[in-house]
Amino acid sequence: MPAAAARVVLVTGVSRFLGARVANTLQADPGIERVIGVDTVPPSMSLGRTEFVRVDIRTPGIAKVISSAEVDTVVHLNLVSSPSVPRAKVKEFNVIGTMQLLAACQRSPDMRKLVVRSSAAVYGSSPMDPAVFTERDEPVEAPTSGYAKDAVEVEGYVRGLCRRRSDLTVSVLRFANFLGPGVDSPLTRYLTMPVVPTVLGFDPRLQFVHEDDGVEVLRRMTVEDHPGWFNVAGDGVLLLSQALRRAGRPYLPVPAPSLSAIGDMGRRFAGLSGFSPELLRWLTYGRVIDTGALIDELAWRPKYESAAAFADFVSARELGRGGPLHLFDRLSGLIGRG
């Protein structure tokens, strides 16, 4: 539904790919007077007329920015998932940073709207999961660590703000894993490993959201009023084996404890980011979310199905196609030619 015009929009995490793209999209809207992007480091890409302010949302400085600029809309994208960053620092960014930001929003008389990037990781990944999660479902096994637990805590603080400021329009978006040409994440680094380790005996169902669709959803939530919690993903699912086949990636099934050890070795010796606990569980059990509520609310559906989002990622990375997949098959081929 149409919203009262957002005059001054603040975007957190503007130095990351999603924040920068959302800021650039919003600044093109003639109905928005100012777009202010905040982060702890300057962005590497041009932000056009977006005004960059270097501020740490974990500090009271964020309240000064919101107050002095008379910000009426906040788009909170500054959630960190990389396991390469020390866990204590990640939790500070995600949880303490969100607490400071929401406190500033609560105190500001100019605030009208809050849009929050969350994650489908709040549902966890378990062998007892339902076939499909809706927004009303609770996790069978609630996340107990890492980024997923942070996302659960962030959503809890957002619910608290909703109770204290019932006048605000609040939209929380539980995104599936992002894919696309501009995405660099623990998942994309996993998929481009020289040999991709998989969990022996498991072939999880996976969903993705293309970065273009993610940006469009965030734009719509910012310039229109769509309060509530919404799952966001491309239509359809891919099995991990299908994804690896389409990317032409050699893979090696290993026991789950070995997969964790491989991730740790990659972090120490190859500069990789390692595997977070939530990524390991997702690569074991998968997760599928229902997006009917989002489609009904926006009268719109993502342009890219999950398979198409993955195909665009494969094309952009120029990954091979049609090669032998299982590492043992590849080794057998090499031995046969020898």
mmCIF file of C-alpha atoms in Angstrom, residues 191-322:
data_model
loop_
_atom_site.group_PDB
_atom_site.id
_atom_site.type_symbol
_atom_site.label_atom_id
_atom_site.label_comp_id
_atom_site.label_asym_id
_atom_site.label_seq_id
_atom_site.Cartn_x
_atom_site.Cartn_y
_atom_site.Cartn_z
ATOM 1 C CA LEU A 191 30.736 -23.018 -3.834
ATOM 2 C CA THR A 192 33.951 -21.889 -5.526
ATOM 3 C CA MET A 193 36.361 -24.050 -3.535
ATOM 4 C CA PRO A 194 38.719 -26.123 -5.751
ATOM 5 C CA VAL A 195 37.017 -29.243 -4.393
ATOM 6 C CA VAL A 196 33.680 -28.755 -2.652
ATOM 7 C CA PRO A 197 33.240 -30.901 0.473
ATOM 8 C CA THR A 198 29.700 -32.112 1.145
ATOM 9 C CA VAL A 199 28.216 -33.928 4.133
ATOM 10 C CA LEU A 200 28.283 -37.679 3.586
ATOM 11 C CA GLY A 201 24.785 -39.116 3.320
ATOM 12 C CA PHE A 202 22.938 -35.784 2.947
ATOM 13 C CA ASP A 203 21.658 -33.823 -0.051
ATOM 14 C CA PRO A 204 19.897 -30.753 1.364
ATOM 15 C CA ARG A 205 17.160 -28.710 -0.318
ATOM 16 C CA LEU A 206 18.326 -25.130 -0.806
ATOM 17 C CA GLN A 207 16.744 -21.812 -1.740
ATOM 18 C CA PHE A 208 18.329 -18.581 -2.937
ATOM 19 C CA VAL A 209 17.314 -14.996 -3.518
ATOM 20 C CA HIS A 210 18.886 -13.042 -6.357
ATOM 21 C CA GLU A 211 20.487 -9.770 -5.292
ATOM 22 C CA ASP A 212 18.282 -7.810 -7.747
ATOM 23 C CA ASP A 213 15.125 -9.226 -6.170
ATOM 24 C CA GLY A 214 16.447 -8.569 -2.680
ATOM 25 C CA VAL A 215 17.092 -4.930 -3.542
ATOM 26 C CA GLU A 216 13.630 -4.577 -5.070
ATOM 27 C CA VAL A 217 11.947 -6.007 -1.972
ATOM 28 C CA LEU A 218 13.887 -3.606 0.250
ATOM 29 C CA ARG A 219 12.987 -0.687 -2.022
ATOM 30 C CA ARG A 220 9.299 -1.582 -1.932
ATOM 31 C CA MET A 221 9.318 -1.942 1.842
ATOM 32 C CA THR A 222 10.959 1.495 2.139
ATOM 33 C CA VAL A 223 8.699 3.506 -0.162
ATOM 34 C CA GLU A 224 5.474 1.613 0.628
ATOM 35 C CA ASP A 225 3.832 0.494 3.887
ATOM 36 C CA HIS A 226 4.029 -3.266 4.395
ATOM 37 C CA PRO A 227 4.285 -3.932 8.133
ATOM 38 C CA GLY A 228 5.041 -7.432 9.364
ATOM 39 C CA TRP A 229 7.467 -10.321 9.079
ATOM 40 C CA PHE A 230 8.088 -11.790 5.603
ATOM 41 C CA ASN A 231 10.094 -14.679 4.134
ATOM 42 C CA VAL A 232 12.019 -13.752 0.975
ATOM 43 C CA ALA A 233 13.314 -16.323 -1.541
ATOM 44 C CA GLY A 234 13.128 -17.193 -5.205
ATOM 45 C CA ASP A 235 10.532 -19.775 -6.220
ATOM 46 C CA GLY A 236 11.538 -23.419 -6.237
ATOM 47 C CA VAL A 237 14.397 -25.321 -4.637
ATOM 48 C CA LEU A 238 17.683 -26.915 -5.670
ATOM 49 C CA LEU A 239 19.328 -29.934 -4.146
ATOM 50 C CA LEU A 240 22.973 -29.299 -3.296
ATOM 51 C CA SER A 241 23.937 -32.077 -5.725
ATOM 52 C CA GLN A 242 21.968 -30.335 -8.498
ATOM 53 C CA ALA A 243 23.658 -27.029 -7.747
ATOM 54 C CA LEU A 244 27.129 -28.572 -7.866
ATOM 55 C CA ARG A 245 26.288 -30.400 -11.095
ATOM 56 C CA ARG A 246 25.107 -27.192 -12.742
ATOM 57 C CA ALA A 247 28.242 -25.397 -11.603
ATOM 58 C CA GLY A 248 30.471 -28.255 -12.753
ATOM 59 C CA ARG A 249 32.131 -28.395 -9.358
ATOM 60 C CA PRO A 250 34.145 -31.434 -8.221
ATOM 61 C CA TYR A 251 32.907 -32.522 -4.807
ATOM 62 C CA LEU A 252 33.886 -34.944 -2.078
ATOM 63 C CA PRO A 253 31.376 -36.302 0.484
ATOM 64 C CA VAL A 254 32.957 -36.408 3.959
ATOM 65 C CA PRO A 255 31.620 -37.063 7.471
ATOM 66 C CA ALA A 256 30.214 -33.939 9.116
ATOM 67 C CA PRO A 257 33.073 -33.542 11.667
ATOM 68 C CA SER A 258 35.573 -33.665 8.796
ATOM 69 C CA LEU A 259 33.726 -30.901 6.963
ATOM 70 C CA SER A 260 34.158 -28.627 9.955
ATOM 71 C CA ALA A 261 37.864 -29.519 10.128
ATOM 72 C CA ILE A 262 38.280 -28.767 6.398
ATOM 73 C CA GLY A 263 36.735 -25.351 6.968
ATOM 74 C CA ASP A 264 39.133 -24.644 9.825
ATOM 75 C CA MET A 265 42.111 -25.704 7.723
ATOM 76 C CA GLY A 266 40.966 -23.495 4.869
ATOM 77 C CA ARG A 267 40.739 -20.531 7.199
ATOM 78 C CA ARG A 268 44.238 -21.074 8.568
ATOM 79 C CA PHE A 269 46.127 -22.032 5.422
ATOM 80 C CA ALA A 270 44.177 -20.837 2.368
ATOM 81 C CA GLY A 271 42.634 -17.575 3.488
ATOM 82 C CA LEU A 272 39.092 -18.955 3.289
ATOM 83 C CA SER A 273 36.437 -17.917 5.787
ATOM 84 C CA GLY A 274 35.771 -21.308 7.325
ATOM 85 C CA PHE A 275 32.331 -22.795 7.912
ATOM 86 C CA SER A 276 30.037 -21.321 10.529
ATOM 87 C CA PRO A 277 27.846 -23.698 12.587
ATOM 88 C CA GLU A 278 24.696 -22.466 10.830
ATOM 89 C CA LEU A 279 26.256 -22.991 7.379
ATOM 90 C CA LEU A 280 27.289 -26.524 8.327
ATOM 91 C CA ARG A 281 23.767 -27.378 9.527
ATOM 92 C CA TRP A 282 22.256 -25.808 6.402
ATOM 93 C CA LEU A 283 24.578 -27.878 4.195
ATOM 94 C CA THR A 284 23.407 -30.961 6.099
ATOM 95 C CA TYR A 285 19.662 -30.500 6.479
ATOM 96 C CA GLY A 286 18.817 -27.573 4.200
ATOM 97 C CA ARG A 287 15.792 -25.335 4.699
ATOM 98 C CA VAL A 288 12.764 -24.295 2.633
ATOM 99 C CA ILE A 289 10.654 -21.221 3.391
ATOM 100 C CA ASP A 290 7.192 -20.287 2.140
ATOM 101 C CA THR A 291 7.023 -16.882 0.424
ATOM 102 C CA GLY A 292 3.266 -16.698 -0.104
ATOM 103 C CA ALA A 293 2.803 -13.906 2.442
ATOM 104 C CA LEU A 294 5.325 -11.669 0.654
ATOM 105 C CA ILE A 295 3.836 -12.356 -2.770
ATOM 106 C CA ASP A 296 0.304 -11.626 -1.521
ATOM 107 C CA GLU A 297 1.368 -8.475 0.316
ATOM 108 C CA LEU A 298 3.316 -6.951 -2.578
ATOM 109 C CA ALA A 299 1.225 -8.423 -5.423
ATOM 110 C CA TRP A 300 4.642 -9.257 -6.869
ATOM 111 C CA ARG A 301 6.934 -12.245 -7.054
ATOM 112 C CA PRO A 302 10.717 -12.437 -7.498
ATOM 113 C CA LYS A 303 11.968 -12.236 -11.069
ATOM 114 C CA TYR A 304 14.522 -14.995 -10.443
ATOM 115 C CA GLU A 305 13.594 -18.462 -9.243
ATOM 116 C CA SER A 306 16.161 -20.089 -6.958
ATOM 117 C CA ALA A 307 17.561 -22.058 -9.900
ATOM 118 C CA ALA A 308 17.809 -18.903 -12.028
ATOM 119 C CA ALA A 309 19.567 -16.990 -9.253
ATOM 120 C CA PHE A 310 22.077 -19.822 -9.003
ATOM 121 C CA ALA A 311 22.518 -19.902 -12.788
ATOM 122 C CA ASP A 312 23.284 -16.166 -12.848
ATOM 123 C CA PHE A 313 25.884 -16.655 -10.125
ATOM 124 C CA VAL A 314 27.460 -19.534 -12.085
ATOM 125 C CA SER A 315 27.533 -17.477 -15.282
ATOM 126 C CA ALA A 316 29.062 -14.428 -13.581
ATOM 127 C CA ARG A 317 31.819 -16.551 -12.002
ATOM 128 C CA GLU A 318 32.394 -18.447 -15.268
ATOM 129 C CA LEU A 319 32.238 -21.736 -13.437
ATOM 130 C CA GLY A 320 32.667 -24.899 -15.479
ATOM 131 C CA ARG A 321 29.786 -26.984 -16.738
ATOM 132 C CA GLY A 322 29.441 -30.634 -17.553
#
